[in-house]
Short mmCIF file of C-alpha atoms and ligand atoms in Angstrom, two decimals:
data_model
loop_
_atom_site.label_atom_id
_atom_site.label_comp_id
_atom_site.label_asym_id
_atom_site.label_seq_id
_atom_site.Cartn_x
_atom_site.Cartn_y
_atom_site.Cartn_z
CA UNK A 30 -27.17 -26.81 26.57
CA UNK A 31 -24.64 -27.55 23.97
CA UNK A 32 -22.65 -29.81 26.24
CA UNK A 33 -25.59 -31.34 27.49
CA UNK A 34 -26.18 -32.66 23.99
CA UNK A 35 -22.97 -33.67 23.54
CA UNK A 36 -22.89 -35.51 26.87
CA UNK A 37 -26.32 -37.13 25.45
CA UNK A 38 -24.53 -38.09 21.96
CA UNK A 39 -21.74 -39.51 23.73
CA UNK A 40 -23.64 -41.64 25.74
CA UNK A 41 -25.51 -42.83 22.53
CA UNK A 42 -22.68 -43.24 20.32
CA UNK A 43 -20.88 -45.47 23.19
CA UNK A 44 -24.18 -47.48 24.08
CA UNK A 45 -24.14 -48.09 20.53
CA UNK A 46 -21.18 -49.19 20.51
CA UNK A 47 -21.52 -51.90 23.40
CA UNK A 48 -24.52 -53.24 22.50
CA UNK A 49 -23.62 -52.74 19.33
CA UNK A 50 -23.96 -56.25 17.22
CA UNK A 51 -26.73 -57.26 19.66
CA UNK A 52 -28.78 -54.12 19.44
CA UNK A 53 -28.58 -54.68 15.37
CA UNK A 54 -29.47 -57.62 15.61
CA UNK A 55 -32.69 -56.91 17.92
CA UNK A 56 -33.13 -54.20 15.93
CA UNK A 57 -33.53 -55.93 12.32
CA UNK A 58 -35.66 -58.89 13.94
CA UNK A 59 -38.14 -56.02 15.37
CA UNK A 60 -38.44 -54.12 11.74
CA UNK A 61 -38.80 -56.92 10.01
CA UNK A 62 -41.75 -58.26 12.14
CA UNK A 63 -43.83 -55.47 12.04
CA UNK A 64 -43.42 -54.34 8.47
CA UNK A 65 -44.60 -58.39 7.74
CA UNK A 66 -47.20 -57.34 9.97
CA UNK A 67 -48.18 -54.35 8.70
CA UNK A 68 -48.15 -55.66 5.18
CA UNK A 69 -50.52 -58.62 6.33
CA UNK A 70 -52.94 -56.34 8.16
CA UNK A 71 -53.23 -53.94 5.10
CA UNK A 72 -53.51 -56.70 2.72
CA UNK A 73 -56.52 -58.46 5.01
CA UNK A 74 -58.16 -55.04 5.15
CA UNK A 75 -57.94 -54.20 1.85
CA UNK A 76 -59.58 -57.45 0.16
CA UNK A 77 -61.98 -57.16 3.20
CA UNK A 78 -63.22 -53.85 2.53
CA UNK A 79 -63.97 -54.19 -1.50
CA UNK A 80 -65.81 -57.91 -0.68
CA UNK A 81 -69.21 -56.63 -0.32
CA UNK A 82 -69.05 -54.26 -3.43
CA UNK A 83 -68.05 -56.58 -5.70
CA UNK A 84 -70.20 -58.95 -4.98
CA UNK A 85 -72.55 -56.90 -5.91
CA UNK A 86 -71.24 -56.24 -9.31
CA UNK A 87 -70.38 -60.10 -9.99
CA UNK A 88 -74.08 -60.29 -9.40
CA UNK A 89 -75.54 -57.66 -11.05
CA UNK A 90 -73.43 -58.15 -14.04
CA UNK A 91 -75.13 -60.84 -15.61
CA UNK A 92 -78.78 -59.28 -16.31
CA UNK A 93 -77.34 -57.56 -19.34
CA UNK A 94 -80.99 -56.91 -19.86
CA UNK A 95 -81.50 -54.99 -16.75
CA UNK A 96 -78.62 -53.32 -17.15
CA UNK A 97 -79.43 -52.15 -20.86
CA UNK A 98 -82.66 -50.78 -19.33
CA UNK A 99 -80.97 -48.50 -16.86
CA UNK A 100 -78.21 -47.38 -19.32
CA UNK A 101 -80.37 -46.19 -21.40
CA UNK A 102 -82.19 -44.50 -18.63
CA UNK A 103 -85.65 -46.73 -19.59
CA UNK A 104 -86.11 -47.55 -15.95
CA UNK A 105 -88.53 -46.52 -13.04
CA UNK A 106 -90.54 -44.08 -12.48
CA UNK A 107 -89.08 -41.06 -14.46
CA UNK A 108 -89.51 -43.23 -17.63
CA UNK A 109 -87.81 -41.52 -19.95
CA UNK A 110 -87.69 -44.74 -22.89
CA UNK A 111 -85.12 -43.72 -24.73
CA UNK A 112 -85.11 -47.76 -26.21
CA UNK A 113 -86.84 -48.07 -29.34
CA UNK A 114 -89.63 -50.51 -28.46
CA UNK A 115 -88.91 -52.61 -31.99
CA UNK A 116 -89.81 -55.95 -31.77
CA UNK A 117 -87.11 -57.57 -31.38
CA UNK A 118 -86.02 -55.33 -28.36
CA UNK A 119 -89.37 -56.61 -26.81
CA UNK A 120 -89.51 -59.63 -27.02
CA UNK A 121 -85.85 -59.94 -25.57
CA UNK A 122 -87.42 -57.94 -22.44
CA UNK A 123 -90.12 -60.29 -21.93
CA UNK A 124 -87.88 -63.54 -22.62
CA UNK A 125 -85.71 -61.94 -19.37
CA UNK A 126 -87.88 -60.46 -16.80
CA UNK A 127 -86.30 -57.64 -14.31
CA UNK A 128 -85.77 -58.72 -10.85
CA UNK A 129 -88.88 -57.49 -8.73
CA UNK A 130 -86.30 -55.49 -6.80
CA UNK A 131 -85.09 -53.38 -10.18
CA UNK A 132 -83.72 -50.34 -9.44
CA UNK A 133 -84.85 -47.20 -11.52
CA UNK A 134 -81.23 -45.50 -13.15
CA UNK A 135 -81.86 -42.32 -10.70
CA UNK A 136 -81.62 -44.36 -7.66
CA UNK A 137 -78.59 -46.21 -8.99
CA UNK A 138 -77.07 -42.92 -9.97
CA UNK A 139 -77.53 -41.38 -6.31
CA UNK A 140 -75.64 -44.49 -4.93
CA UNK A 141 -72.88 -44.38 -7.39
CA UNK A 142 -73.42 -47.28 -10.02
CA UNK A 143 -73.46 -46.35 -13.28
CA UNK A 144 -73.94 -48.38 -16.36
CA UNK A 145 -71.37 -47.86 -19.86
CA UNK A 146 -73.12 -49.77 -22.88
CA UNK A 147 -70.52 -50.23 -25.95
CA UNK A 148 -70.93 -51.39 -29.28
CA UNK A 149 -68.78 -54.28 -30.87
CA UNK A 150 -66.23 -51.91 -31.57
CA UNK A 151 -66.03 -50.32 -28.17
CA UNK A 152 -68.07 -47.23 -28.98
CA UNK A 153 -70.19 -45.74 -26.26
CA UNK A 154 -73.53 -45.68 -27.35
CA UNK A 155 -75.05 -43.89 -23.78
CA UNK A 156 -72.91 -40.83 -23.79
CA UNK A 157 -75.78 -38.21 -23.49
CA UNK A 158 -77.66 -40.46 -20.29
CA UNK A 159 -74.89 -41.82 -18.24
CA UNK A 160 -71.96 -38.94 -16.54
CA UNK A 161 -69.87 -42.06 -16.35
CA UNK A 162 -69.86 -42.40 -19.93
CA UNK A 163 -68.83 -38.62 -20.40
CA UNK A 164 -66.23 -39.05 -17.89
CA UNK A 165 -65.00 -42.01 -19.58
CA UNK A 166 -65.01 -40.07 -23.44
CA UNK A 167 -62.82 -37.07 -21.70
CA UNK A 168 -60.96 -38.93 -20.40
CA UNK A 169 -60.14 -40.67 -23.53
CA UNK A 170 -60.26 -43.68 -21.57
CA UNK A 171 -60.98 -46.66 -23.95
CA UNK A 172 -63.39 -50.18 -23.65
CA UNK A 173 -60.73 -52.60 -22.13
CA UNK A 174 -61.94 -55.86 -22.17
CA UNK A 175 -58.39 -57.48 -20.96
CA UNK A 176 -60.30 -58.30 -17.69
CA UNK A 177 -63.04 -59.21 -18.97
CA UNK A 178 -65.67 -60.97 -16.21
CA UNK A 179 -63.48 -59.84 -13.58
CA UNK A 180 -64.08 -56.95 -10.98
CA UNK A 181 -61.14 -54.51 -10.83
CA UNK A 182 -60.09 -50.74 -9.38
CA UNK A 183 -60.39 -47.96 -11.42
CA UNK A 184 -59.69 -43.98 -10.57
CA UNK A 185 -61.11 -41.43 -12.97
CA UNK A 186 -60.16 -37.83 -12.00
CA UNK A 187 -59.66 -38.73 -8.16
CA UNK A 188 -62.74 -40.63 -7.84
CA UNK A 189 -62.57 -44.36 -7.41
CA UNK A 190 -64.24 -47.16 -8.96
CA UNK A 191 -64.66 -50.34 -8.58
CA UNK A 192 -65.74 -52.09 -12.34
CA UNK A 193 -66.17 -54.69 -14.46
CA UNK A 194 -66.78 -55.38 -18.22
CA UNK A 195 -68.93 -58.60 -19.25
CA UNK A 196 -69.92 -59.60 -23.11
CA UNK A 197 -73.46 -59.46 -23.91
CA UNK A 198 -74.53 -62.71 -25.33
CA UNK A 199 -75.62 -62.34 -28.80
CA UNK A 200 -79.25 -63.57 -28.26
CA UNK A 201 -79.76 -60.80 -25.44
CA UNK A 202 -78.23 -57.84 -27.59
CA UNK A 203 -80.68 -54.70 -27.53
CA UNK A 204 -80.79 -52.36 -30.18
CA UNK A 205 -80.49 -48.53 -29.85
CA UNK A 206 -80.80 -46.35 -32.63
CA UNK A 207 -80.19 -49.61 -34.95
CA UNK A 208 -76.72 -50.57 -32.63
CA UNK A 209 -76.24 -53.35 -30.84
CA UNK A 210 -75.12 -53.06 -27.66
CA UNK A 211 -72.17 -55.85 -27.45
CA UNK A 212 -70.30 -55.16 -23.88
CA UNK A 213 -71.38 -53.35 -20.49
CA UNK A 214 -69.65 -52.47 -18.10
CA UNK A 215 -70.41 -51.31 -14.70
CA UNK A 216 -68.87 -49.00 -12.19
CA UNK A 217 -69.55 -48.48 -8.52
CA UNK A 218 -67.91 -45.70 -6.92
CA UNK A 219 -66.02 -46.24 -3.53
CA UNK A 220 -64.63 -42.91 -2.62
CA UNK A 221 -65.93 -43.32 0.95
CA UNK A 222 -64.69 -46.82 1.39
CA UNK A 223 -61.35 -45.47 -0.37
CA UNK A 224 -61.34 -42.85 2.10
CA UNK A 225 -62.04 -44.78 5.11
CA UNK A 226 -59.24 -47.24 3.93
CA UNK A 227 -56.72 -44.59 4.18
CA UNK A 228 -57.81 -43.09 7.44
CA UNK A 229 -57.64 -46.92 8.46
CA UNK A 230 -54.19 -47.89 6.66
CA UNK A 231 -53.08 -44.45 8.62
CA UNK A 232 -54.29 -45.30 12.12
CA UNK A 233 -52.54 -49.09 11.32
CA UNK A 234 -48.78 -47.30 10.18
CA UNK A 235 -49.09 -45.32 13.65
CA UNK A 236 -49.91 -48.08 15.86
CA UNK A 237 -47.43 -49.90 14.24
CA UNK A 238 -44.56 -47.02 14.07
CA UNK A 239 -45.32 -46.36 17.68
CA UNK A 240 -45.27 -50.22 18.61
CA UNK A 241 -42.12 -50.21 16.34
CA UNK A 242 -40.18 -47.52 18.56
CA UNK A 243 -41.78 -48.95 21.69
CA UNK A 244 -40.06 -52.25 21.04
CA UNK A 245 -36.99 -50.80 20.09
CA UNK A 246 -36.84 -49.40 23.16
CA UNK A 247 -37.50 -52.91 24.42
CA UNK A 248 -34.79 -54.20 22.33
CA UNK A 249 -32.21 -51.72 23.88
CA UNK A 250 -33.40 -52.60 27.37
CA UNK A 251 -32.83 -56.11 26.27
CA UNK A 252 -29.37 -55.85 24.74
CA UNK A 253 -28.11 -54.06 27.86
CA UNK A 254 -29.71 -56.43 30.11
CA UNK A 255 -27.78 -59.59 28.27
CA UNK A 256 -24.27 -57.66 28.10
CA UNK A 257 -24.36 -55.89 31.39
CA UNK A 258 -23.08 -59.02 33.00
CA UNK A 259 -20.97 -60.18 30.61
CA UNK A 260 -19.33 -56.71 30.19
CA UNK A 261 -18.86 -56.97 33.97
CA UNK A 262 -17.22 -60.34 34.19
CA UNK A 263 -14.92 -59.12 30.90
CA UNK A 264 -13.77 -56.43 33.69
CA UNK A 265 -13.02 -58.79 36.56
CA UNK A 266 -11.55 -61.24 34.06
CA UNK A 267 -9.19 -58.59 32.97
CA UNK A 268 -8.00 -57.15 35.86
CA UNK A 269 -8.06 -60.15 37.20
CA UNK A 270 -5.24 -61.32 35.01
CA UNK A 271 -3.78 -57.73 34.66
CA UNK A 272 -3.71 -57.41 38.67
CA UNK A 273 -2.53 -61.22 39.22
CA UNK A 274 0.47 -60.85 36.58
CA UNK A 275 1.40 -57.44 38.41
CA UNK A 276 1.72 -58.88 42.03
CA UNK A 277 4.33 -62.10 40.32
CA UNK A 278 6.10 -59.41 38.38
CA UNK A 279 7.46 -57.80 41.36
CA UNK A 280 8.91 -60.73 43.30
CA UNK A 281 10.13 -62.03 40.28
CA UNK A 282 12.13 -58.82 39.00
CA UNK A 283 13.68 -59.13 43.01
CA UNK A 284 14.76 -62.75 42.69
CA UNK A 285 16.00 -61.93 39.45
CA UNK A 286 17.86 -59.04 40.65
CA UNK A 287 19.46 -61.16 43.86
CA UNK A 288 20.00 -64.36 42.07
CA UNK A 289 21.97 -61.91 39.25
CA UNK A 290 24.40 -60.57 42.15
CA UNK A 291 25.27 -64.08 43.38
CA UNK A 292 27.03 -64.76 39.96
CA UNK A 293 28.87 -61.43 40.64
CA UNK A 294 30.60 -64.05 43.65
CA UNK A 295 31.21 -67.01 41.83
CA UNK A 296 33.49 -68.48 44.92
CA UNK A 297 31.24 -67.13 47.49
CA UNK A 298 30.09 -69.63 50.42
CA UNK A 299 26.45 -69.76 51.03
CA UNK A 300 26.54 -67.79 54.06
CA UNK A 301 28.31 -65.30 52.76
CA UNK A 302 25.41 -64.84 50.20
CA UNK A 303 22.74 -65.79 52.95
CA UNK A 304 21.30 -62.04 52.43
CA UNK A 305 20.37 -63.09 48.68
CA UNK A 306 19.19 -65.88 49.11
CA UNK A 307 17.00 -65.44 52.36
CA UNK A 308 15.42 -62.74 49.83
CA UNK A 309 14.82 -64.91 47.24
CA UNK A 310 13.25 -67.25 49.47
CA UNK A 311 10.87 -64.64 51.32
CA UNK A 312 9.88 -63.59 47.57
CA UNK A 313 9.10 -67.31 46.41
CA UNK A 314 6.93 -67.40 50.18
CA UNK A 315 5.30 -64.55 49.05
CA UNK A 316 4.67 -65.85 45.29
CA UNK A 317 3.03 -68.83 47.26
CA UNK A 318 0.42 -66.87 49.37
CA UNK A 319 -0.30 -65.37 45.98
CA UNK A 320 -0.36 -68.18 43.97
CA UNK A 321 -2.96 -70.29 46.61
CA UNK A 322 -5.14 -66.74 46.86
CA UNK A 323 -5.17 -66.79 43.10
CA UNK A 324 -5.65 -71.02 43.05
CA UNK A 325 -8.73 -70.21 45.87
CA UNK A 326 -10.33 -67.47 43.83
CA UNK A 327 -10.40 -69.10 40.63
CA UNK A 328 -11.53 -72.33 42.59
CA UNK A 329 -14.18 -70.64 43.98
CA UNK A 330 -15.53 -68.74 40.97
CA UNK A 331 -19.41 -69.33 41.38
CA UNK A 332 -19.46 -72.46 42.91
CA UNK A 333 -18.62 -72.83 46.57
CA UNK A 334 -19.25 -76.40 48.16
CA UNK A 335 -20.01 -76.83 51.16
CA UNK A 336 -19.58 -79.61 53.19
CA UNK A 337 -20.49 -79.44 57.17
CA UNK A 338 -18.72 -82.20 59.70
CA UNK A 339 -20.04 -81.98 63.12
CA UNK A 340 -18.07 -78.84 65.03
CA UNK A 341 -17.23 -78.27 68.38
CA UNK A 342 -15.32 -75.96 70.55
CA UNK A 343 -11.69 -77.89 69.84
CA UNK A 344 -11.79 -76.76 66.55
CA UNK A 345 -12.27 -72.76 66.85
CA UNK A 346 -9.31 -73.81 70.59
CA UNK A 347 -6.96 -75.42 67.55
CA UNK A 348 -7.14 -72.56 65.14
CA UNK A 349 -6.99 -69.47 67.72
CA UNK A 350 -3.56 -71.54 69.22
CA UNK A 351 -1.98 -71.74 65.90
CA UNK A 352 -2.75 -67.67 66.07
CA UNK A 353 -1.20 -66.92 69.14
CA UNK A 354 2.06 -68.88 68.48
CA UNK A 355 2.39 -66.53 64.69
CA UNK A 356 1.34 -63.27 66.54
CA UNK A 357 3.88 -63.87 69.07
CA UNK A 358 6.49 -63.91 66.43
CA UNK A 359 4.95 -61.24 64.55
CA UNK A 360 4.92 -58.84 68.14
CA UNK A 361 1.22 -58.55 68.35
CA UNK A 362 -1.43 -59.57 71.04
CA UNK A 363 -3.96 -62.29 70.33
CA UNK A 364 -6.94 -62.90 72.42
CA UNK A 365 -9.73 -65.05 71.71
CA UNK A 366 -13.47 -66.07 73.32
CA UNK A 367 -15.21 -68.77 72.68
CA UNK A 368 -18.84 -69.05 73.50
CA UNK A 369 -20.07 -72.32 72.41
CA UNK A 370 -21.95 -75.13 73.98
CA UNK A 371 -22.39 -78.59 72.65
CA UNK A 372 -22.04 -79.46 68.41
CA UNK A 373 -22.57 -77.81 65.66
CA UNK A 374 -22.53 -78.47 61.64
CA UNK A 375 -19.88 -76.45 60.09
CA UNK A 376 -17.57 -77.16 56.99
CA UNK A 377 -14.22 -76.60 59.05
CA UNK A 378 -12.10 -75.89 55.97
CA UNK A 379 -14.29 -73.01 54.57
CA UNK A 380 -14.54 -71.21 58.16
CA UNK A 381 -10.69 -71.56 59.02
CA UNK A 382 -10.20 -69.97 55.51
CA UNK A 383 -12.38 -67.09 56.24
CA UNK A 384 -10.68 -66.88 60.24
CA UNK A 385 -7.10 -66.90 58.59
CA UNK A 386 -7.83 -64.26 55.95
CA UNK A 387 -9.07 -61.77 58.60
CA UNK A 388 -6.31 -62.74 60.96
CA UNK A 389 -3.38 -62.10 58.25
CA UNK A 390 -5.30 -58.83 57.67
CA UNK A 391 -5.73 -57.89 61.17
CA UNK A 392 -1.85 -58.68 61.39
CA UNK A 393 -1.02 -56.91 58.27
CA UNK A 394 -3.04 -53.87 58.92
CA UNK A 395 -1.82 -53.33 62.57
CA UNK A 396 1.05 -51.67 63.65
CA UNK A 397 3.63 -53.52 65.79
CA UNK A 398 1.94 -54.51 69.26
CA UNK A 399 -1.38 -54.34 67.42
CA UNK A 400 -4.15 -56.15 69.68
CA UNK A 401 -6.07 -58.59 67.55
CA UNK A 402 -9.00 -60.40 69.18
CA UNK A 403 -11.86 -63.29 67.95
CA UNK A 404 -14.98 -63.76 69.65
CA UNK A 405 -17.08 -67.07 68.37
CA UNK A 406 -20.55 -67.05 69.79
CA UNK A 407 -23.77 -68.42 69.28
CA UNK A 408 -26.69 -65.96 69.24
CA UNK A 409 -30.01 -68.01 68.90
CA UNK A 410 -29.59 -69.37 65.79
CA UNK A 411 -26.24 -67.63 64.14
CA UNK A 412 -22.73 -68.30 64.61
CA UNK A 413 -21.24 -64.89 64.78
CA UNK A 414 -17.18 -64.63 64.30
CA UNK A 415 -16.08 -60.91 65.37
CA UNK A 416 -12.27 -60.33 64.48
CA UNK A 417 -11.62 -56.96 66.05
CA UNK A 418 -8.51 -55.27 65.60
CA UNK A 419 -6.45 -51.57 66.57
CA UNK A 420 -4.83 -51.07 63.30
CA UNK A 421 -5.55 -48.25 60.82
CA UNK A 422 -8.90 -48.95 60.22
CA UNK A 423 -11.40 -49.01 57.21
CA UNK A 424 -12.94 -44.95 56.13
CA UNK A 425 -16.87 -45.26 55.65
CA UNK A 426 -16.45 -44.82 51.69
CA UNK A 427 -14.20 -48.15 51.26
CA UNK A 428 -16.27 -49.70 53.72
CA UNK A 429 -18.31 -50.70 50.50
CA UNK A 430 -15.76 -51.49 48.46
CA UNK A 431 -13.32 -53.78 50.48
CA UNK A 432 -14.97 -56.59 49.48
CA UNK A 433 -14.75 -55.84 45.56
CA UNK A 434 -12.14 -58.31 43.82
CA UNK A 435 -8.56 -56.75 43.52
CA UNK A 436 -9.78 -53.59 45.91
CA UNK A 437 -7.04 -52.64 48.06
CA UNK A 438 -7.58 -49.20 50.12
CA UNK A 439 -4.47 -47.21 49.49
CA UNK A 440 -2.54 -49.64 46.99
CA UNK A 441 1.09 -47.70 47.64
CA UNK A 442 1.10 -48.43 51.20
CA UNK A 443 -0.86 -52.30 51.18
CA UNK A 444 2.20 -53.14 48.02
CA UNK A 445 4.46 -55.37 49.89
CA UNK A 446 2.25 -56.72 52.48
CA UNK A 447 1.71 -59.54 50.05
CA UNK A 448 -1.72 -58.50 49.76
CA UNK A 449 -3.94 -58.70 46.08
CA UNK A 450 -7.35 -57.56 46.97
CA UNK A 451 -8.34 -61.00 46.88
CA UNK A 452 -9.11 -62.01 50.53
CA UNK A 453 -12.11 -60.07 51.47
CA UNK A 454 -13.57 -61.18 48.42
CA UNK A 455 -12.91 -64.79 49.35
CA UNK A 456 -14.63 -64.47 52.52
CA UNK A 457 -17.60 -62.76 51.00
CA UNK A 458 -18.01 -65.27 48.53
CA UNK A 459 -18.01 -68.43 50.97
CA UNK A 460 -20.26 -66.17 53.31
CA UNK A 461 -22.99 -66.16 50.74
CA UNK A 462 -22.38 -69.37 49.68
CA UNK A 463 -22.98 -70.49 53.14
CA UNK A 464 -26.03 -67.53 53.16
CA UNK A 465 -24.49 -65.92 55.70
CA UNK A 466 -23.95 -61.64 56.14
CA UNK A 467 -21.09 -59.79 56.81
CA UNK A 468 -20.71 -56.49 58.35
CA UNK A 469 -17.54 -54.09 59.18
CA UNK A 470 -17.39 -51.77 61.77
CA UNK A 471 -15.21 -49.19 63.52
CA UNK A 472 -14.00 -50.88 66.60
CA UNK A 473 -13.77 -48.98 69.50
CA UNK A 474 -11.28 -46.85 70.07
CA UNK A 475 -9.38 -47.59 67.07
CA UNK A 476 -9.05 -50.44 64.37
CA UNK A 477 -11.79 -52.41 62.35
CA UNK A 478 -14.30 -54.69 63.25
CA UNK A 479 -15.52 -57.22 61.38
CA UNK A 480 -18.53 -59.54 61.82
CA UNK A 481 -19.66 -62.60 60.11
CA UNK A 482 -23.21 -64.17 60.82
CA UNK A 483 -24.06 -67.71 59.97
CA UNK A 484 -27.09 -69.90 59.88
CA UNK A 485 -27.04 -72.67 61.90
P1 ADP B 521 -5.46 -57.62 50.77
O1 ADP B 521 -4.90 -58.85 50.24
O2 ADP B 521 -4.98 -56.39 50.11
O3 ADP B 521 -5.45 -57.54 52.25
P2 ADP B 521 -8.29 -57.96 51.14
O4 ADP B 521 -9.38 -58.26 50.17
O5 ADP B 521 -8.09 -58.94 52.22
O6 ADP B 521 -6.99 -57.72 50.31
O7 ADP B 521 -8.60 -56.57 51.75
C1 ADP B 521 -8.93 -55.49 50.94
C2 ADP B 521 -8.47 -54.18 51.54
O8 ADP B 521 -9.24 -53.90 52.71
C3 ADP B 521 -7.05 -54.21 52.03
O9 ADP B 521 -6.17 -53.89 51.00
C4 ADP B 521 -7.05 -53.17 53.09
O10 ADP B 521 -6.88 -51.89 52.53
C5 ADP B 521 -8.45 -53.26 53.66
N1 ADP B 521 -8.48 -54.06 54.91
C6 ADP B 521 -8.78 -55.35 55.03
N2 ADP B 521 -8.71 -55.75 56.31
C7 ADP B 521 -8.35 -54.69 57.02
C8 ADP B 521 -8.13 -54.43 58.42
N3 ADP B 521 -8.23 -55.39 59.34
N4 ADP B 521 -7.79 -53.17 58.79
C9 ADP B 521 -7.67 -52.19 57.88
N5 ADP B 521 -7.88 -52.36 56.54
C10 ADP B 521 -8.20 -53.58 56.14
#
């Protein structure tokens, strides 16, 4: 379990790692986003929520008449009158008539509003009628008339308010108990709206955390998608360059070691040092193979271009001679079959680079009198080149692999052969270019086989 969990942390910490700068990056844009977001959202929801309310307020605030009537509890049915009926106090209630739609100060209570009246000094002159007023007097909470005509939040012991203050003008001022009343101000309570904002706000941070995460994940997915092939072509780059400078290293260290011993002979005749030299010379041959694989590779890197000339039979007859005269001198059999009729459009140099790399390999990885054979042949409509040969032959697991860059099947016993790896990823590489397949067999009873189909 333990080393599960560290296996899991050191998978993290090296993901991390790669994707690293990018995966910051993504993941800085993503936060950034959503907490905007979020912030919007709330901030929408919020002023939307309260719009209704105060509107109600704004309006009701300005019938400081009405208002009077219910603070002092001389409304509706349950007409209590607790307003002197002196004359002025009358005849200000006749100059403003209450809204048919009046409201008695029970009704308004059950729904939450309730009505403070103060004096000029900011005394509350309905303490006994109105709870609000009592809450407001324990609370020691005092008239504040900073905000004066202007609906804001208020929380007395955990209930919340919505409020606003507005000046009584002096013509409208009713008297009770021989006070005027000078300010009102009016509450609605919005616990449930309160509380259905912050079930609201809650379900928003969870969508949004969860989103968050989800794109995160995103992000990572992202990051790994844009490095994984840069991270790979890093890797070929470098052993690229790491396997190239090995394979000049070692012919070089030679001819430096030979051309060293001929100044050992200052006075010695050329043929006497023919041994060095013929070494130095089979090392620069060998640096030159390299060099062109190296020059064809690079060349090649992503862009192959192809350029068919009309084909026929003399041109496979040209290439498989040149073949027989080299495997002569190298001791091994070459046969060839060619089973074409009429033209076809082929770029000659690209195919006689893929015939020549599996003919050097089919000579390299024979033993002496190895039998190396090409078939061309049309099969409806593919060109298929088999090179078969008896040499040691390709195991199923490097089957897959032969064709990687720089992938050499036993590298201690292919060192020497002038080989880099490089050739069977050549001829892939043109193959696709040209859309064509290639497949590697077992030949029969010993050896490889290789096959190359073309479209034609
Ligand atoms: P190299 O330059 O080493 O030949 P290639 O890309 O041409 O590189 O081939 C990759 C490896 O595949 C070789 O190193 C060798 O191990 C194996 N291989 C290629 N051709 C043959 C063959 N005809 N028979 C056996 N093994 C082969």
């Amino acid at each position: 379990m333990k080393q599960k969990f560290l296996a899991f942390k050191k998978r993290v910490l090296t993901f991390f790692h790669k994707a690293g700068r990018n995966f910051l990056y993504f993941l800085i844009a993503f936060t950034t986003i959503f907490v905007i977001m979020t912030a919007i959202i709330i901030q929408v929801i919020q002023a939307g929520v309260y719009r209704t309310t105060d509107a109600d307020l704004m309006m009701r605030k300005d019938n400081s008449v009405e208002l009077s009537l219910i603070g002092t509890n001389s409304l509706g049915y349950e007409n209590s009158n607790k307003l002197p009926s002196d004359d002025l106090n009358q005849s200000i209630i006749e100059k403003n008539p209450l809204p048919e739609n009046s409201n008695s100060y029970h009704q308004l209570k059950n729904a939450g509003f309730y009505v403070i009246l103060f004096d000029e000094n900011g005394l509350i002159l309905n303490t006994e009628i109105d709870p609000m007023a009592s809450l407001m007097q324990e609370n020691e909470l005092e008239m504040d008339i900073s905000a004066l005509e202007t609906v804001t939040s208020q929380n007395v012991e955990n209930q919340a308010f919505r409020t606003v203050i507005s000046k009584v003008e002096k013509e409208n001022q009713i008297t009770i108990n021989g006070t005027k009343i000078a300010y009102i101000q009016i509450f609605q309570n919005v616990n449930q709206i309160r509380d259905s904002l912050s079930t609201i706000m809650t379900e928003i941070i969870i969508t949004m955390l969860v989103f968050w995460i989800l794109s995160l994940f995103f992000a990572i997915g992202l990051s790994r998608l844009s490095i994984h092939p840069l991270e790979l072509a890093l890797e070929r780059q470098k052993a690229f360059v790491s396997n190239a400078s090995h394979e000049l290293r070692t012919p070089l260290a030679i001819m430096q070691n030979r051309l060293q011993l001929l100044f050992q002979h200052p006075d010695a005749t050329i043929l006497e040092e023919s041994e060095h030299i013929s070494a130095s010379l089979n090392e620069v041959r060998n640096m030159r193979v390299l060099t062109k694989n190296l020059l064809n590779m690079a060349k090649s890197d992503g862009s192959v271009r192809i350029q068919p000339v009309e084909t026929d039979i003399s041109f496979f007859e040209e290439v498989f001679d040149n073949f027989k005269i080299l495997s002569k001198e190298k001791n091994k059999r070459f046969t060839s079959q060619i089973q074409l009729k009429g033209k076809l459009n082929l770029d000659q140099e690209l195919i006689k680079q893929i015939l020549v790399i599996f003919y050097d390999n089919a000579v390299k990885y024979t033993d002496d009198k190895g039998e190396i054979s090409i078939r061309v042949q049309k099969q409806r409509n593919d060109l298929l080149l088999i090179i078969s040969d008896n040499g040691i032959g390709v195991s199923a697991a490097d089957k897959k692999k032969i064709f990687d860059r720089f992938y050499r099947v036993d590298e201690v016993r292919t060192r020497g052969k002038g080989g880099l790896g490089l050739g069977l990823s050549l001829v892939q590489e043109i193959v696709y270019a040209m859309r064509g397949k290639i497949f590697v067999e077992d030949n029969q009873p010993k050896g490889t086989k290789f096959i190359v189909k073309l479209k034609i």
